[in-house]
Short mmCIF file of C-alpha atoms in Angstrom, two decimals:
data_model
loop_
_atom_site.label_atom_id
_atom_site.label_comp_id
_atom_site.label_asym_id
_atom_site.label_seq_id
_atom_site.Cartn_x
_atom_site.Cartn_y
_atom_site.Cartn_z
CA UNK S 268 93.08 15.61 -2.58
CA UNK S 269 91.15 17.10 -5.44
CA UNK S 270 92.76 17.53 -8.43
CA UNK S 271 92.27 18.31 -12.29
CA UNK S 272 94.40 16.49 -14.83
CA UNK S 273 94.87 17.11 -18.60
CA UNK S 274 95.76 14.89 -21.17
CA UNK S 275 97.90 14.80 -23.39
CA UNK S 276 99.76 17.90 -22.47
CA UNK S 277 100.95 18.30 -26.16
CA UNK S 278 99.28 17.64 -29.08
CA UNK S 279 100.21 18.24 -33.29
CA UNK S 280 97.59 17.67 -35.46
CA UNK S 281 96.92 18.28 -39.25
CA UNK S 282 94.54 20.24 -39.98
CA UNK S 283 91.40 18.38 -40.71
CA UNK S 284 92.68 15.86 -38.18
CA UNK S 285 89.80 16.03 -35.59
CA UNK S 286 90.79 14.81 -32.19
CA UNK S 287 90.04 15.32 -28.90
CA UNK S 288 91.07 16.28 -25.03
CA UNK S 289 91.17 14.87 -21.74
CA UNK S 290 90.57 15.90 -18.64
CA UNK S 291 89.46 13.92 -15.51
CA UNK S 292 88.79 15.11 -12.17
CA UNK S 293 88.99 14.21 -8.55
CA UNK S 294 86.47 16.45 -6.44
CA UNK S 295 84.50 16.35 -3.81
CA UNK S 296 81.61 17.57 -5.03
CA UNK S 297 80.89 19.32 -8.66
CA UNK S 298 79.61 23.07 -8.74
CA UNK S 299 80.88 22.98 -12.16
CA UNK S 300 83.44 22.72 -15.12
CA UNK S 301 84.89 24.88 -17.14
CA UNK S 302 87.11 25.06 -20.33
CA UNK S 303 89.10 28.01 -21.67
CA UNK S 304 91.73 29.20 -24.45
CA UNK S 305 94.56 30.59 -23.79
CA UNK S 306 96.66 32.41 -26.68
CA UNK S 307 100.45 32.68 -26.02
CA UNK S 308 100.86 36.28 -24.21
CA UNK S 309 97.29 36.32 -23.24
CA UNK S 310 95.00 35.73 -20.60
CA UNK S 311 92.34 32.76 -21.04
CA UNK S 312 89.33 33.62 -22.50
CA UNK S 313 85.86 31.27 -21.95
CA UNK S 314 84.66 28.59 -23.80
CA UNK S 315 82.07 26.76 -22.35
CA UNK S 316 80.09 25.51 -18.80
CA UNK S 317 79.37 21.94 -18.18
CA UNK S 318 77.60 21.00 -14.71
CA UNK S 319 75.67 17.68 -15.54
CA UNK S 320 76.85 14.70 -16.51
CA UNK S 321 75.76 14.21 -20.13
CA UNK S 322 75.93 17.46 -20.79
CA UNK S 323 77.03 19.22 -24.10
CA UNK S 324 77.91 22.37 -25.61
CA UNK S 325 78.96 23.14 -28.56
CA UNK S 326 81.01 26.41 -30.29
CA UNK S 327 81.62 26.04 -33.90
CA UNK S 328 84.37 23.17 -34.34
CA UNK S 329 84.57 22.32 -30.77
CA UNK S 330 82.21 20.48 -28.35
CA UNK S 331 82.72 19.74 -24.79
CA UNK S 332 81.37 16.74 -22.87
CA UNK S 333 80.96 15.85 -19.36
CA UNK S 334 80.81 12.47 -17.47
CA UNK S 335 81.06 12.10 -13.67
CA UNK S 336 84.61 11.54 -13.81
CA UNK S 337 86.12 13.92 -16.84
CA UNK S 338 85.25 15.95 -19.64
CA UNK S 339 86.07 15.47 -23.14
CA UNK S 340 86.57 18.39 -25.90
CA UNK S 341 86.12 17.28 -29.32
CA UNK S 342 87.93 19.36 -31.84
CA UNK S 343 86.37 18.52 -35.78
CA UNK S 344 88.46 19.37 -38.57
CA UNK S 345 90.83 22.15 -37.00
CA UNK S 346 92.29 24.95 -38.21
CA UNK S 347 95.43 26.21 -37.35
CA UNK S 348 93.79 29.32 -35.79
CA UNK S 349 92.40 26.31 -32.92
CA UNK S 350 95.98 26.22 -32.21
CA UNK S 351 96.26 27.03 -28.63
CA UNK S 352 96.57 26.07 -24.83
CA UNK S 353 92.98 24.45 -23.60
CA UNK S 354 92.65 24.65 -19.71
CA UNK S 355 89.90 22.94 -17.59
CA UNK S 356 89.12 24.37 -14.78
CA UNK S 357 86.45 22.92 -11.78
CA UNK S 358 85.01 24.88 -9.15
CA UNK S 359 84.49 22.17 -6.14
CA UNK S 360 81.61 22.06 -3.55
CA UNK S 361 83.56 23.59 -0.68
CA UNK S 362 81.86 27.11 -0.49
CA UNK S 363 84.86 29.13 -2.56
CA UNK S 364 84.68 30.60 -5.64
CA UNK S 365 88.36 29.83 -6.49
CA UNK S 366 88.87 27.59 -9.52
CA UNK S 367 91.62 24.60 -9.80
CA UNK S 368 92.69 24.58 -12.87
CA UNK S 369 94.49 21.39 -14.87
CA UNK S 370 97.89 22.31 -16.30
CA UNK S 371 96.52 22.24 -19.88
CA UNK S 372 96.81 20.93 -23.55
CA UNK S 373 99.08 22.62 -25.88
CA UNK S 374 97.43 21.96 -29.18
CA UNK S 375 99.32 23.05 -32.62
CA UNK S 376 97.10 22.54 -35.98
CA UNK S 377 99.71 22.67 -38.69
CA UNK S 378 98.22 23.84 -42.42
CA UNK H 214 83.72 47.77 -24.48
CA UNK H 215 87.44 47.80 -22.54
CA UNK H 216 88.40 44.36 -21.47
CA UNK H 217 90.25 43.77 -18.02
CA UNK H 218 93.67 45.67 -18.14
CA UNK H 219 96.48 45.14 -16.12
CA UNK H 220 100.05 47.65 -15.69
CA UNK H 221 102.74 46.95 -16.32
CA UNK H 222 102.65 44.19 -18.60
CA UNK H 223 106.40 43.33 -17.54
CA UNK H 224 108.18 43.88 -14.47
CA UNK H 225 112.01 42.79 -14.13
CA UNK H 226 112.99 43.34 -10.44
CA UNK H 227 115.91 42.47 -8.10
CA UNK H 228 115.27 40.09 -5.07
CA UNK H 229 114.01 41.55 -1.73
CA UNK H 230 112.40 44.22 -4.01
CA UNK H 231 108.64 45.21 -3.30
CA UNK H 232 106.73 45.09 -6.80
CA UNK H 233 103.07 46.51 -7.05
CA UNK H 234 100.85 45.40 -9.84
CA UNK H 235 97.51 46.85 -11.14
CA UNK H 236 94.25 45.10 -12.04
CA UNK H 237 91.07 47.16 -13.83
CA UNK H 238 88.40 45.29 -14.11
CA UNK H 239 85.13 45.75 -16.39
CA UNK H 240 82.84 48.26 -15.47
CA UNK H 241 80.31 46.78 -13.47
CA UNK H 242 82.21 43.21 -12.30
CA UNK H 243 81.54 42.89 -8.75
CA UNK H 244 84.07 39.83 -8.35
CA UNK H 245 87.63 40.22 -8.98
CA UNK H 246 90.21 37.27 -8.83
CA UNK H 247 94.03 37.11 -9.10
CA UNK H 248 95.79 34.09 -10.24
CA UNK H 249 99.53 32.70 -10.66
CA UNK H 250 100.84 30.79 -13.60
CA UNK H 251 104.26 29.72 -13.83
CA UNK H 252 105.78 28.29 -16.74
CA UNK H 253 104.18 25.22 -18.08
CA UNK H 254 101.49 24.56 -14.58
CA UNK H 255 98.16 25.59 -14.34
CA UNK H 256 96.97 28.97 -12.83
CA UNK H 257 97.30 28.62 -8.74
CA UNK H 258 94.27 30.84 -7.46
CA UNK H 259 95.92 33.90 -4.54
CA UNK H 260 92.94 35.98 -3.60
CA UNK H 261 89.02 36.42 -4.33
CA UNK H 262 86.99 40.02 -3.84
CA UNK H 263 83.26 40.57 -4.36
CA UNK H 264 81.72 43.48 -3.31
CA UNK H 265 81.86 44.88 0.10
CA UNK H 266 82.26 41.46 1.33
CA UNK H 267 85.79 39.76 3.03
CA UNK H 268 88.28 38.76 1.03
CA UNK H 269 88.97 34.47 0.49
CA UNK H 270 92.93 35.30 0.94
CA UNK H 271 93.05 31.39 1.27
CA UNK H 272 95.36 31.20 -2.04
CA UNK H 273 97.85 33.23 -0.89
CA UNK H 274 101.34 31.78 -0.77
CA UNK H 275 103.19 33.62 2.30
CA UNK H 276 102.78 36.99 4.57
CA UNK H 277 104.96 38.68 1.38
CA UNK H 278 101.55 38.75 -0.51
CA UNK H 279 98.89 40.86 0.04
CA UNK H 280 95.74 42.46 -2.31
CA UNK H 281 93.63 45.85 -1.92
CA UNK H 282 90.87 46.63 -3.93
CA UNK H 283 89.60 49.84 -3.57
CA UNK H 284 86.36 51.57 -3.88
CA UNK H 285 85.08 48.06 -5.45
CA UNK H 286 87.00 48.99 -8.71
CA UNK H 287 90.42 48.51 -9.06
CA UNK H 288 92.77 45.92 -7.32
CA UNK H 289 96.71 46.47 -6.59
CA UNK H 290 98.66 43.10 -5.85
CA UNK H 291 102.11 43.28 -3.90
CA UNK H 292 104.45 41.45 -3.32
CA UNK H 293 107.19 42.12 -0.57
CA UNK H 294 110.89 41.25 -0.43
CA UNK H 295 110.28 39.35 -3.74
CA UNK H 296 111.77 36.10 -4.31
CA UNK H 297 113.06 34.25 -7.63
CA UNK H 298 110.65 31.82 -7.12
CA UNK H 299 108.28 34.37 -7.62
CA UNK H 300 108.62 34.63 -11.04
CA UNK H 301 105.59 34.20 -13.07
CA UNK H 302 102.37 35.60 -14.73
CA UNK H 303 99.96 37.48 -12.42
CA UNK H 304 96.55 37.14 -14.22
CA UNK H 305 93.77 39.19 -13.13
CA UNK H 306 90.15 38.05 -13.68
CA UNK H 307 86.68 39.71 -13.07
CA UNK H 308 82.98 38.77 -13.34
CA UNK H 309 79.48 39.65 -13.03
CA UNK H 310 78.75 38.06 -9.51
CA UNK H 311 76.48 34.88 -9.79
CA UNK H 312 75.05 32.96 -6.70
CA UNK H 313 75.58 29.52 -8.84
CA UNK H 314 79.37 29.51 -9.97
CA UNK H 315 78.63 27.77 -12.47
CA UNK H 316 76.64 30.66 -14.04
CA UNK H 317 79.82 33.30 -13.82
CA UNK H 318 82.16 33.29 -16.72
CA UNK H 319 85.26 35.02 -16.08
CA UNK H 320 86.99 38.07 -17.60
CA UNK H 321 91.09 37.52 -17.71
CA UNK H 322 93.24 40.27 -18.42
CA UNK H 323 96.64 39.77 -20.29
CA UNK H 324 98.71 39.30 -16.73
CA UNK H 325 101.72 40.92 -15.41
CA UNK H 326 104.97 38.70 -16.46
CA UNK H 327 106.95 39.62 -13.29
CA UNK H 328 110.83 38.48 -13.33
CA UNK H 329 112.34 38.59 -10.63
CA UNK H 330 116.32 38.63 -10.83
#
């Protein structure tokens, strides 16, 4: 069964504290992955594409990273304005559109 | 320019009550998605439109669910005979349509928290 999977779902860091985010993936085939933000009360909002393995992209303190297996998304010396919920989402080589999306990582950056 | 809006942004209802929500999307977006998210999961895809083309009605959950979208613009979502387990945030997404997904960023509005009692 394909699935998406976040890790941790929680996270507190100090800001400055750079860290970063799991999330691994069980698909038949790639089309792609994505990561959003979600703010509490509001609808995600994009961050970035990743379709090869290798591939990086980058948006001011963050930076996402994709292997064959999972993505990583490195956050460098947050803010508490990162603080947020970070979804991954894959679309999977079955001809839909739909995206699966992991459950997300709630990330607080405390001043 | 306007984002995505969706009405109402809460909607407290009684079981076995029909509920109708409303998606805009952005001017132009040929694709329009709605999505699910209950408390603490991921969002759970229920229905895909682009263009003139057939639905993919593959997410939805039972016969209670069903989506229009009219004149390629805006989408209504209903629900029949609601449920308590239908309780959650209805997010509405659009796009410019892309022939590589992986090209099509989408558009979410803030969602519809329905309740249902």
């Amino acid at each position: 069964e394909d699935q998406v999977t976040q890790s941790p779902e929680a996270l507190r860091l100090q800001e400055g504290e750079s860290s970063s985010l799991n999330c691994s993936y069980t698909v038949s085939g790639l089309r792609g992955l994505f990561w959003y933000r979600q703010d509490p009360g509001k609808g995600p909002e994009f961050l970035f594409t990743l379709y090869s393995a290798g591939e990086e992209k980058e948006k001011e303190r963050l930076k996402a990273t994709l292997t064959k297996k999972e993505s990583f998304l490195h956050i460098t010396a947050p803010k508490p304005e990162d603080s947020a919920t970070y979804l991954c989402a894959v679309a999977m080589d079955t001809g839909r559109r739909a995206l699966t999306f992991g459950s997300g990582t709630r990330l607080q950056v405390q001043p | 320019g306007a984002g995505v809006s969706q009405s109402p942004s809460n909607k407290v209802t009684e079981k076995g009550k029909d509920v109708e929500l409303r998606c805009d999307p952005i001017s132009g977006h040929t694709a329009l998605y709605w999505y699910r998210q209950s408390l603490g999961q991921g969002l759970e895809f229920l229905i895909y439109f682009q263009g003139n083309s057939a639905p993919d009605k593959s997410g939805l959950p039972s016969d209670r669910f069903s989506a229009e979208r009219t004149g390629g613009s805006v989408s209504t979502l209903t629900i029949q005979r609601t449920q308590q387990e239908d309780s959650a945030v209805y997010l509405c997404a659009s796009s410019l349509f892309s022939i590589r997904v992986r090209d099509e960023k989408l558009f979410f509005g803030s969602g519809t928290q329905l309740s249902v009692l």
